[in-house]
Coordinates of C-alpha atoms in Angstrom, one line a residue:
Chain F
X1 CA -24.3 -13.1 13.7
X2 CA -23.2 -11.1 10.6
X3 CA -20.6 -12.3 8.1
X4 CA -18.0 -9.9 9.5
X5 CA -18.5 -11.2 13.1
X6 CA -18.3 -14.8 11.9
X7 CA -15.0 -14.2 10.2
X8 CA -13.3 -12.4 13.0
X9 CA -13.3 -14.9 15.9
X10 CA -9.7 -15.8 15.3
X11 CA -7.3 -17.6 17.6
X12 CA -7.0 -21.0 16.0
X13 CA -4.0 -22.9 17.4
X14 CA -0.9 -24.1 15.7
X15 CA -1.1 -27.2 13.5
X16 CA 1.7 -29.4 15.0
X17 CA 2.2 -31.6 11.9
X18 CA 2.4 -28.6 9.6
X19 CA 4.7 -26.7 11.9
X20 CA 7.1 -29.7 12.2
X21 CA 7.2 -30.0 8.4
X22 CA 7.9 -26.3 8.2
X23 CA 10.8 -26.5 10.7
X24 CA 12.2 -29.6 8.9
X25 CA 12.1 -27.6 5.6
X26 CA 14.0 -24.7 7.3
X27 CA 16.6 -27.2 8.6
X28 CA 17.0 -28.8 5.1
X29 CA 17.5 -25.4 3.5
X30 CA 20.1 -24.5 6.2
X31 CA 21.9 -27.9 5.7
X32 CA 22.0 -27.5 1.9
X33 CA 23.4 -24.0 2.3
X34 CA 26.0 -25.2 4.8
X35 CA 27.2 -28.1 2.7
X36 CA 27.4 -26.4 -0.8
X37 CA 28.0 -22.8 0.0
X38 CA 30.7 -20.8 1.8
X39 CA 30.1 -19.9 5.5
X40 CA 29.0 -16.3 4.5
X41 CA 26.0 -17.9 2.7
X42 CA 24.7 -19.5 5.9
X43 CA 24.7 -16.1 7.6
X44 CA 22.9 -14.6 4.6
X45 CA 20.2 -17.4 4.8
X46 CA 19.7 -16.8 8.5
X47 CA 19.3 -13.1 7.8
X48 CA 16.7 -13.8 5.1
X49 CA 14.7 -16.1 7.4
X50 CA 14.7 -13.5 10.2
X51 CA 13.8 -10.8 7.7
X52 CA 10.9 -13.0 6.4
X53 CA 9.5 -13.6 9.9
X54 CA 9.8 -9.9 10.7
X55 CA 7.7 -9.1 7.7
X56 CA 5.1 -11.8 8.5
X57 CA 4.9 -10.6 12.1
X58 CA 4.7 -6.9 11.0
X59 CA 1.8 -7.5 8.6
X60 CA -0.4 -8.5 11.6
X61 CA 0.0 -5.0 13.1
X62 CA -1.2 -3.2 10.0
X63 CA -4.9 -2.2 10.4
X64 CA -6.7 -3.2 7.2
X65 CA -10.4 -3.0 6.6
X66 CA -10.6 -3.9 2.9
X67 CA -13.9 -3.1 1.1
X68 CA -16.0 -2.8 4.3
X69 CA -13.6 0.0 5.5
X70 CA -14.2 1.8 2.3
X71 CA -17.9 2.0 3.1
X72 CA -17.3 2.9 6.8
X73 CA -18.5 -0.6 7.8
X74 CA -15.4 -1.7 9.7
X75 CA -12.3 0.1 11.0
X76 CA -9.0 0.1 9.3
X77 CA -7.4 1.3 6.1
X78 CA -9.5 0.6 3.0
X79 CA -7.2 -1.6 1.1
X80 CA -5.8 -5.2 1.1
X81 CA -3.4 -6.5 3.7
X82 CA -0.7 -7.6 1.3
X83 CA -1.0 -4.4 -0.8
X84 CA -0.5 -2.0 2.1
X85 CA 2.1 -4.1 3.9
X86 CA 4.1 -4.4 0.6
X87 CA 3.8 -0.6 -0.1
X88 CA 5.1 0.2 3.4
X89 CA 7.9 -2.4 3.3
X90 CA 9.0 -1.4 -0.2
X91 CA 9.2 2.3 0.9
X92 CA 11.4 1.0 3.7
X93 CA 13.5 -1.0 1.3
X94 CA 14.0 2.2 -0.7
X95 CA 15.5 4.0 2.4
X96 CA 17.5 1.0 3.5
X97 CA 19.0 0.4 0.0
X98 CA 20.0 4.1 -0.1
X99 CA 21.7 3.8 3.3
X100 CA 23.4 0.5 2.3
X101 CA 24.9 2.2 -0.7
X102 CA 26.9 4.4 1.6
X103 CA 30.1 2.5 2.6
X104 CA 30.4 4.4 5.9
X105 CA 27.1 3.0 7.3
X106 CA 27.0 -0.2 9.2
X107 CA 24.4 -2.9 9.7
X108 CA 22.4 -1.0 12.4
X109 CA 22.0 2.2 10.4
X110 CA 21.0 0.4 7.3
X111 CA 18.3 -1.7 9.0
X112 CA 17.1 1.3 11.0
X113 CA 16.8 3.4 7.8
X114 CA 14.6 0.7 6.3
X115 CA 12.4 0.5 9.4
X116 CA 11.9 4.3 9.5
X117 CA 11.1 4.4 5.8
X118 CA 8.3 1.9 6.3
X119 CA 7.1 3.5 9.5
X120 CA 7.0 6.9 7.8
X121 CA 4.8 5.7 5.0
X122 CA 2.4 4.1 7.5
X123 CA 2.3 7.2 9.7
X124 CA 1.4 9.5 6.8
X125 CA -1.0 7.1 5.2
X126 CA -2.9 6.5 8.5
X127 CA -3.1 10.2 9.2
X128 CA -4.5 10.9 5.7
X129 CA -7.0 8.0 6.1
X130 CA -8.3 9.6 9.3
X131 CA -8.5 13.1 7.7
X132 CA -10.7 11.7 4.9
X133 CA -12.9 9.9 7.4
X134 CA -13.3 12.8 9.7
X135 CA -13.4 15.8 7.3
X136 CA -14.6 14.1 4.2
X137 CA -17.3 11.8 5.6
X138 CA -17.9 13.3 9.0
X139 CA -17.2 10.0 10.9
X140 CA -15.3 9.8 14.2
X141 CA -13.1 6.7 14.7
X142 CA -14.6 3.8 16.6
X143 CA -13.4 0.2 17.1
X144 CA -15.7 -2.8 16.9
X145 CA -13.3 -5.2 18.6
X146 CA -12.6 -3.5 22.0
X147 CA -14.7 -1.5 24.4
X148 CA -11.9 0.9 25.2
X149 CA -8.8 1.9 23.2
X150 CA -5.9 0.2 25.0
X151 CA -3.7 3.2 24.7
X152 CA -5.9 6.2 25.2
X153 CA -8.8 4.6 27.1
X154 CA -11.4 6.1 24.8
X155 CA -14.7 4.3 24.8
X156 CA -15.8 3.0 21.4
X157 CA -19.4 1.7 21.5
X158 CA -21.2 5.0 21.6
X159 CA -19.4 6.4 18.5
X160 CA -20.1 3.3 16.4
X161 CA -22.7 3.8 13.6
X162 CA -25.7 1.5 13.7
X163 CA -25.3 -1.6 11.7
X164 CA -21.5 -1.4 11.3
X165 CA -18.5 -2.9 13.0
X166 CA -17.0 0.5 13.6
X167 CA -15.1 2.8 11.3
X168 CA -12.1 5.1 11.0
X169 CA -8.8 4.5 12.5
X170 CA -8.7 4.4 16.4
X171 CA -5.4 5.5 17.9
X172 CA -4.4 1.9 18.8
X173 CA -4.8 1.0 15.1
X174 CA -2.7 4.0 14.1
X175 CA 0.1 2.9 16.4
X176 CA -0.2 -0.7 15.2
X177 CA 0.1 0.5 11.6
X178 CA 3.4 2.4 12.4
X179 CA 4.8 -0.6 14.2
X180 CA 3.9 -2.8 11.3
X181 CA 5.6 -0.4 8.9
X182 CA 8.7 -0.4 11.1
X183 CA 8.9 -4.2 11.2
X184 CA 8.2 -4.7 7.5
X185 CA 10.7 -2.1 6.5
X186 CA 13.4 -3.6 8.8
X187 CA 12.6 -7.1 7.5
X188 CA 12.7 -6.3 3.8
X189 CA 15.9 -4.3 4.3
X190 CA 17.5 -7.1 6.2
X191 CA 16.8 -9.6 3.3
X192 CA 18.2 -7.0 0.8
X193 CA 21.3 -6.2 2.9
X194 CA 22.3 -9.9 3.5
X195 CA 21.9 -10.9 -0.1
X196 CA 23.7 -7.7 -1.3
X197 CA 26.7 -8.6 0.9
X198 CA 26.8 -12.2 -0.3
X199 CA 26.4 -11.2 -4.0
X200 CA 29.1 -8.5 -3.8
X201 CA 31.4 -11.1 -2.2
X202 CA 30.8 -14.0 -4.6
X203 CA 29.9 -12.4 -8.0
X204 CA 33.4 -10.9 -8.7
X205 CA 34.9 -14.4 -8.9
X206 CA 32.1 -15.9 -10.9
X207 CA 32.0 -13.1 -13.5
X208 CA 35.8 -12.4 -13.3
X209 CA 35.2 -8.7 -12.8
X210 CA 36.0 -6.2 -10.0
X211 CA 33.6 -5.2 -7.3
X212 CA 32.7 -1.8 -8.9
X213 CA 31.7 -3.5 -12.1
X214 CA 29.4 -6.1 -10.5
X215 CA 27.7 -3.7 -8.1
X216 CA 24.8 -2.8 -10.4
X217 CA 24.1 -6.6 -10.9
X218 CA 24.4 -7.3 -7.2
X219 CA 22.1 -4.4 -6.3
X220 CA 19.5 -5.4 -8.9
X221 CA 19.5 -9.1 -8.0
X222 CA 19.3 -8.4 -4.2
X223 CA 16.6 -5.8 -4.8
X224 CA 14.5 -8.1 -7.0
X225 CA 14.8 -10.9 -4.4
X226 CA 14.0 -8.6 -1.5
X227 CA 10.9 -7.3 -3.3
X228 CA 9.8 -10.9 -4.3
X229 CA 10.3 -12.2 -0.8
X230 CA 8.5 -9.2 0.6
X231 CA 5.4 -10.1 -1.5
X232 CA 5.7 -13.8 -0.6
X233 CA 5.7 -13.1 3.1
X234 CA 3.0 -10.3 2.9
X235 CA 0.6 -12.6 1.0
X236 CA 1.3 -15.6 3.3
X237 CA 0.5 -13.4 6.4
X238 CA -2.6 -12.0 4.6
X239 CA -4.0 -15.6 4.3
X240 CA -3.5 -15.9 8.1
X241 CA -5.5 -12.7 8.6
X242 CA -8.2 -13.6 6.1
X243 CA -9.6 -10.2 5.1
X244 CA -9.6 -7.6 7.8
X245 CA -7.7 -6.9 11.0
X246 CA -7.9 -3.8 13.3
X247 CA -4.4 -4.0 14.7
X248 CA -2.6 -5.5 17.8
X249 CA -5.9 -5.4 19.9
X250 CA -7.8 -7.5 17.3
X251 CA -8.4 -11.2 18.3
X252 CA -7.0 -12.3 14.9
X253 CA -3.6 -10.8 16.0
X254 CA -3.2 -13.9 18.2
X255 CA -2.8 -16.0 15.1
X256 CA 0.6 -14.6 14.3
X257 CA 2.7 -17.6 15.5
X258 CA 1.3 -19.6 12.6
X259 CA 2.3 -16.9 10.1
X260 CA 5.7 -16.7 11.6
X261 CA 6.4 -20.4 11.1
X262 CA 4.9 -20.2 7.6
X263 CA 6.9 -17.0 6.6
X264 CA 10.2 -18.4 8.0
X265 CA 9.7 -21.6 6.0
X266 CA 8.9 -19.8 2.8
X267 CA 11.8 -17.4 3.3
X268 CA 14.2 -20.3 3.9
X269 CA 13.2 -22.0 0.7
X270 CA 13.2 -18.7 -1.4
X271 CA 16.5 -17.7 0.3
X272 CA 18.1 -21.0 -0.6
X273 CA 17.3 -20.4 -4.3
X274 CA 18.5 -16.8 -4.0
X275 CA 21.8 -18.2 -2.7
X276 CA 22.2 -21.1 -5.0
X277 CA 22.1 -18.9 -8.1
X278 CA 25.5 -17.5 -7.2
X279 CA 27.0 -20.7 -5.7
X280 CA 26.1 -23.6 -8.0
Chain G
X1 CA 26.5 23.4 0.8
X2 CA 25.6 23.5 -2.9
X3 CA 25.0 19.8 -3.0
X4 CA 22.6 20.0 -0.1
X5 CA 20.7 22.9 -1.7
X6 CA 20.6 20.9 -5.0
X7 CA 19.3 17.9 -3.0
X8 CA 16.6 19.9 -1.3
X9 CA 15.5 21.3 -4.7
X10 CA 15.3 17.8 -6.2
X11 CA 13.4 16.6 -3.1
X12 CA 10.9 19.4 -3.5
X13 CA 10.5 18.6 -7.2
X14 CA 10.1 14.9 -6.5
X15 CA 7.5 15.6 -3.8
X16 CA 5.6 17.8 -6.2
X17 CA 5.7 15.1 -8.9
X18 CA 4.5 12.5 -6.4
X19 CA 1.6 14.8 -5.4
X20 CA 0.4 15.0 -9.0
X21 CA 0.9 11.3 -9.4
X22 CA -1.1 10.5 -6.3
X23 CA -4.0 12.8 -7.1
X24 CA -4.3 11.4 -10.7
X25 CA -3.9 7.8 -9.5
X26 CA -6.9 8.1 -7.2
X27 CA -9.1 9.8 -9.7
X28 CA -8.2 7.2 -12.3
X29 CA -9.0 4.4 -10.0
X30 CA -12.3 5.9 -9.1
X31 CA -13.3 6.5 -12.7
X32 CA -12.4 2.8 -13.4
X33 CA -13.8 1.7 -10.0
X34 CA -10.6 -0.2 -9.3
X35 CA -10.3 0.4 -5.5
X36 CA -11.8 -1.7 -2.8
X37 CA -15.3 -0.3 -3.2
X38 CA -15.4 -2.1 -6.5
X39 CA -16.9 -5.0 -4.6
X40 CA -20.1 -3.0 -4.2
X41 CA -20.1 -2.3 -8.0
X42 CA -19.8 -6.0 -8.6
X43 CA -22.4 -6.8 -5.9
X44 CA -25.1 -4.3 -7.1
X45 CA -26.5 -6.3 -10.0
X46 CA -26.7 -9.4 -7.8
X47 CA -28.9 -7.4 -5.5
X48 CA -31.0 -6.3 -8.4
X49 CA -29.5 -2.8 -9.1
X50 CA -28.4 -2.6 -12.7
X51 CA -25.9 0.3 -13.2
X52 CA -23.6 2.0 -15.7
X53 CA -20.5 2.1 -13.5
X54 CA -17.2 0.9 -15.0
X55 CA -15.4 -1.9 -13.1
X56 CA -11.9 -2.9 -14.0
X57 CA -10.6 -4.2 -10.7
X58 CA -9.0 -7.5 -11.6
X59 CA -6.2 -6.9 -9.1
X60 CA -5.8 -4.1 -6.6
X61 CA -4.3 -0.7 -7.4
X62 CA -0.9 -1.4 -6.0
X63 CA 0.1 -4.3 -8.3
X64 CA -1.6 -2.7 -11.3
X65 CA 0.3 0.6 -10.7
X66 CA 3.4 -1.4 -10.0
X67 CA 3.0 -3.0 -13.4
X68 CA 2.3 0.3 -15.4
X69 CA 5.0 2.4 -13.7
X70 CA 7.6 -0.5 -14.1
X71 CA 6.7 -0.9 -17.8
X72 CA 7.2 2.8 -18.3
X73 CA 10.4 2.8 -16.3
X74 CA 11.9 -0.2 -18.2
X75 CA 11.0 1.2 -21.6
X76 CA 12.3 4.6 -20.7
X77 CA 15.6 3.1 -19.6
X78 CA 15.9 1.2 -22.9
X79 CA 15.2 4.4 -24.9
X80 CA 17.8 6.3 -22.8
X81 CA 20.4 3.5 -23.3
X82 CA 19.7 3.8 -27.0
X83 CA 20.6 7.5 -26.8
X84 CA 17.2 9.2 -26.6
X85 CA 16.7 12.4 -24.7
X86 CA 15.6 11.5 -21.2
X87 CA 12.5 13.8 -21.2
X88 CA 11.3 12.4 -24.5
X89 CA 12.1 8.9 -23.4
X90 CA 10.0 9.3 -20.2
X91 CA 7.0 10.8 -22.2
X92 CA 7.0 8.1 -24.9
X93 CA 7.5 5.2 -22.4
X94 CA 4.6 6.5 -20.3
X95 CA 2.4 6.7 -23.3
X96 CA 3.3 3.1 -24.3
X97 CA 2.6 1.9 -20.7
X98 CA -0.8 3.5 -20.9
X99 CA -1.7 1.4 -24.0
X100 CA -1.1 -1.6 -21.7
X101 CA -3.4 0.1 -19.2
X102 CA -6.0 0.6 -21.8
X103 CA -6.0 -3.0 -22.9
X104 CA -6.2 -4.0 -19.2
X105 CA -9.1 -1.7 -18.6
X106 CA -11.1 -2.9 -21.6
X107 CA -10.6 -6.6 -21.0
X108 CA -11.2 -6.2 -17.2
X109 CA -14.5 -4.3 -17.8
X110 CA -15.7 -6.8 -20.4
X111 CA -14.7 -9.8 -18.3
X112 CA -16.1 -8.5 -15.0
X113 CA -19.4 -7.3 -16.5
X114 CA -19.8 -10.5 -18.6
X115 CA -19.6 -12.5 -15.4
X116 CA -22.7 -10.7 -14.2
X117 CA -24.7 -11.7 -17.3
X118 CA -27.0 -14.0 -15.4
X119 CA -28.0 -11.0 -13.2
X120 CA -29.0 -9.2 -16.5
X121 CA -26.2 -6.6 -16.2
X122 CA -25.6 -5.4 -19.8
X123 CA -22.2 -4.4 -21.3
X124 CA -22.7 -0.8 -22.4
X125 CA -20.6 -0.1 -25.5
X126 CA -20.9 3.7 -25.0
X127 CA -19.5 3.3 -21.5
X128 CA -16.4 1.4 -22.9
X129 CA -15.9 4.1 -25.5
X130 CA -16.2 7.1 -23.2
X131 CA -14.7 5.8 -19.9
X132 CA -11.8 3.8 -21.2
X133 CA -10.2 6.8 -22.9
X134 CA -10.7 9.0 -19.9
X135 CA -9.2 6.5 -17.5
X136 CA -6.2 6.1 -19.9
X137 CA -5.7 9.9 -19.9
X138 CA -5.8 10.0 -16.1
X139 CA -3.4 7.0 -15.9
X140 CA -1.0 8.9 -18.1
X141 CA -1.1 11.9 -15.7
X142 CA -0.4 9.4 -12.8
X143 CA 2.3 7.3 -14.5
X144 CA 4.4 10.0 -16.1
X145 CA 5.2 12.0 -13.0
X146 CA 5.8 8.8 -11.0
X147 CA 8.4 7.7 -13.6
X148 CA 9.9 11.2 -13.8
X149 CA 10.2 11.1 -10.0
X150 CA 12.0 7.7 -10.2
X151 CA 14.3 9.1 -12.9
X152 CA 15.2 12.1 -10.6
X153 CA 16.0 9.7 -7.8
X154 CA 18.5 7.8 -10.0
X155 CA 20.0 10.7 -12.0
X156 CA 20.1 13.5 -9.4
X157 CA 20.2 11.7 -6.0
X158 CA 22.2 8.7 -7.1
X159 CA 19.9 6.0 -5.6
X160 CA 21.5 2.6 -6.1
X161 CA 18.4 0.9 -7.6
X162 CA 18.1 0.9 -11.4
X163 CA 15.1 2.8 -12.9
X164 CA 12.9 -0.3 -13.4
X165 CA 13.4 -1.5 -9.8
X166 CA 12.5 2.0 -8.5
X167 CA 9.4 1.7 -10.8
X168 CA 8.3 -1.4 -8.9
X169 CA 9.0 0.1 -5.5
X170 CA 7.3 3.5 -6.1
X171 CA 4.5 2.1 -8.3
X172 CA 3.4 -0.3 -5.6
X173 CA 3.8 2.5 -2.9
X174 CA 1.8 4.9 -5.1
X175 CA -1.1 2.4 -5.5
X176 CA -1.0 1.6 -1.8
X177 CA -1.1 5.3 -0.7
X178 CA -3.8 6.1 -3.2
X179 CA -6.0 3.1 -2.5
X180 CA -5.7 3.6 1.2
X181 CA -6.6 7.3 1.3
X182 CA -9.0 7.8 -1.6
X183 CA -11.1 4.6 -1.3
X184 CA -13.3 5.6 1.6
X185 CA -14.4 8.8 0.0
X186 CA -15.3 7.0 -3.2
X187 CA -16.8 4.0 -1.4
X188 CA -18.9 5.8 1.2
X189 CA -19.5 9.4 0.1
X190 CA -19.9 8.7 -3.6
X191 CA -21.5 5.3 -3.9
X192 CA -23.8 5.7 -0.8
X193 CA -25.0 9.3 -1.0
X194 CA -28.5 8.1 -0.2
X195 CA -27.2 7.2 3.3
X196 CA -26.9 9.6 6.2
X197 CA -23.8 11.9 6.2
X198 CA -21.6 11.4 9.2
X199 CA -22.2 7.7 9.7
X200 CA -20.9 4.5 8.3
X201 CA -22.9 2.4 5.8
X202 CA -25.0 -0.3 7.5
X203 CA -24.0 -3.8 6.4
X204 CA -27.7 -4.3 5.3
X205 CA -27.3 -1.6 2.7
X206 CA -24.5 -3.4 0.8
X207 CA -24.9 -3.4 -2.9
X208 CA -27.5 -0.6 -2.9
X209 CA -25.2 2.0 -4.6
X210 CA -26.5 5.3 -5.9
X211 CA -27.0 4.8 -9.7
X212 CA -28.6 8.1 -10.9
X213 CA -26.9 11.4 -11.4
X214 CA -28.4 14.9 -11.7
X215 CA -29.4 14.2 -15.3
X216 CA -30.1 10.6 -16.2
X217 CA -28.0 7.6 -15.2
X218 CA -24.7 8.0 -13.5
X219 CA -21.6 6.8 -15.3
X220 CA -18.1 6.5 -14.0
X221 CA -17.2 9.9 -15.5
X222 CA -19.4 11.5 -12.8
X223 CA -17.3 9.6 -10.2
X224 CA -14.1 11.3 -11.4
X225 CA -15.7 14.7 -11.1
X226 CA -16.9 14.1 -7.6
X227 CA -13.8 12.4 -6.1
X228 CA -11.4 14.8 -7.7
X229 CA -12.4 17.4 -5.1
X230 CA -11.3 15.6 -2.0
X231 CA -10.1 12.0 -2.4
X232 CA -7.8 12.8 -5.2
X233 CA -6.0 15.8 -3.6
X234 CA -5.9 13.8 -0.3
X235 CA -4.2 10.9 -2.0
X236 CA -1.8 13.2 -3.8
X237 CA -0.9 14.9 -0.5
X238 CA -0.4 11.5 1.1
X239 CA 2.0 10.2 -1.6
X240 CA 3.7 13.6 -1.9
X241 CA 4.4 13.8 1.8
X242 CA 5.7 10.2 1.9
X243 CA 8.2 10.9 -1.0
X244 CA 9.1 14.4 0.3
X245 CA 9.8 13.4 3.9
X246 CA 11.6 10.2 2.9
X247 CA 14.0 12.2 0.7
X248 CA 14.2 15.3 2.8
X249 CA 15.2 13.5 6.0
X250 CA 17.9 11.6 4.1
X251 CA 19.3 14.5 2.0
X252 CA 19.4 16.9 4.9
X253 CA 20.4 14.7 7.9
X254 CA 22.2 11.7 6.5
X255 CA 25.6 13.3 7.3
X256 CA 24.6 14.2 10.9
X257 CA 25.7 11.9 13.8
X258 CA 27.3 9.3 11.4
X259 CA 24.0 8.5 9.7
X260 CA 21.8 8.4 12.8
X261 CA 20.6 12.0 12.0
X262 CA 18.3 10.8 9.2
X263 CA 16.8 8.1 11.5
X264 CA 16.2 10.5 14.4
X265 CA 14.6 13.0 12.0
X266 CA 12.4 10.1 10.7
X267 CA 11.3 9.2 14.3
X268 CA 10.5 12.9 15.1
X269 CA 8.4 13.2 11.9
X270 CA 6.5 10.0 12.8
X271 CA 5.8 11.3 16.3
X272 CA 4.6 14.7 14.9
X273 CA 2.2 12.9 12.5
X274 CA 1.0 10.7 15.5
X275 CA 0.3 13.8 17.6
X276 CA -1.7 15.4 14.7
X277 CA -3.7 12.2 14.3
X278 CA -4.5 12.1 18.0
X279 CA -5.6 15.8 17.9
X280 CA -8.0 15.3 15.0
X281 CA -9.4 12.1 16.5
X282 CA -10.2 14.0 19.8
X283 CA -11.5 16.9 17.7
X284 CA -13.9 14.7 15.8
X285 CA -15.3 13.1 19.0
X286 CA -15.8 16.4 20.7
X287 CA -17.4 18.1 17.7
X288 CA -19.5 15.3 16.3
X289 CA -20.4 13.6 19.5
X290 CA -21.7 10.0 19.9
X291 CA -23.8 8.3 17.2
X292 CA -27.4 9.4 17.1
X293 CA -29.6 6.7 15.7
X294 CA -32.4 7.8 13.4
X295 CA -35.8 6.5 14.3
X296 CA -36.7 6.0 10.6
X297 CA -33.6 4.1 9.8
X298 CA -33.9 0.4 9.2
X299 CA -32.5 -1.6 12.0
X300 CA -29.9 -4.0 10.7
X301 CA -29.0 -7.4 12.0

């Protein structure tokens, strides 16, 4: 068994003690918010938690091959999980924030704009990755984790180079990457949008200024917290993946429930501090 | 109508700037060996292959570029608040950010190489002198257009984020797009030219990177020359298309169907890219065919 095979078995179950502690932390964060902050803050915290778990879930879809992918030793995009997921999510946040600045647009349009921004980055990146593999290195895409592509039905084994785990970006990985970008962009934008609404409601009283004057501060604060929480959740999910993942067909994908609990807990605690800076 | 035309013009300019930034970013990271294939550069001396390749990968490209573009954006913003001409502010701020990059490159190379001392990998002073300045020059070509693009988004398209925040967002996205697209070409086609073209590198060949150029030992400057012909332009095209389509769909279709126009346009663009990807995947399988093992090739575990 090679090192890559050894690390890709996946599928460890959920640790019940750790999960219970995580859920208790989430409940404590919600209780503190409920007791010290106005009702709008509770809605914001729930939004932040949902955004965090969307990011954590989305990261598992992104096909990342790390250094082995850069040598054509394993399928996926040749970069780190947290890096790529953060790149996609932040591009989504850019689109979502732009839509949020337009007062005519409601919740659904803002979140959808963020999702499409992330999906677009992944769609273009995945295509260019395959172009470099196919036209720059002469390698067709082949997966090492499944015999047939679950979407197209293409067989994989015959196209795999000797001594490798596969290479390139099979179609299922491409679709997984786009789904990951959509979820990440939506999650990041949700965190930003909920915090922005809360800050623009509370900051005018705290700073004794009108809404137009505090908007640059509210946007900057919400943006910084959204970027920060994006990185927190992407890195947490990356620890769950440990290195490389091909996409939704990879056995490691089944580990996502652990990451969801972890990301929700981390987001609850981070979200609590993001709310407390304007409440206490 | 005029505002839409203005928006499209800015979109095209931002896309062009992003293309330059992406191309220079990949070439810079290949000269400095900062992408994922750096693990092979780090591994080579441990396998007994002493080399003259620069290696400055302390963190990945996305956080590093996030840092440099954000420094440049923050300093440029401060200059502009102080009343400096925006173009001058962007140029000087980018130059200042590149000094940070130069310090980072030097300390990273020395630190990473020193950690290999027990494998008898020397620190080459001439490599520091020649490669550091070249990687700084390429970083300037990457950072300046990236910051100029961020300034355009704030000044011309009224994006709500301040300049420094856009620097974080697009700096990290620039690094992510560049490292994703350019890395395989540098990692496989450049470092493993002794391996068969049209096949992945067997795991058993890890660390056995090609160390000699046409004349003498290869240095990282040769890597820049090689990867600038495909990986750089591909990374530039990738980042340029991301920025262009993200802006284009919003500028042109945001007012259609109460905001849903830009989202529908985004979905259509994603589907088009998906179809192109599927087409080239099938094309590759038809034209290259299944893998043909070489009888002389070493069978790996």
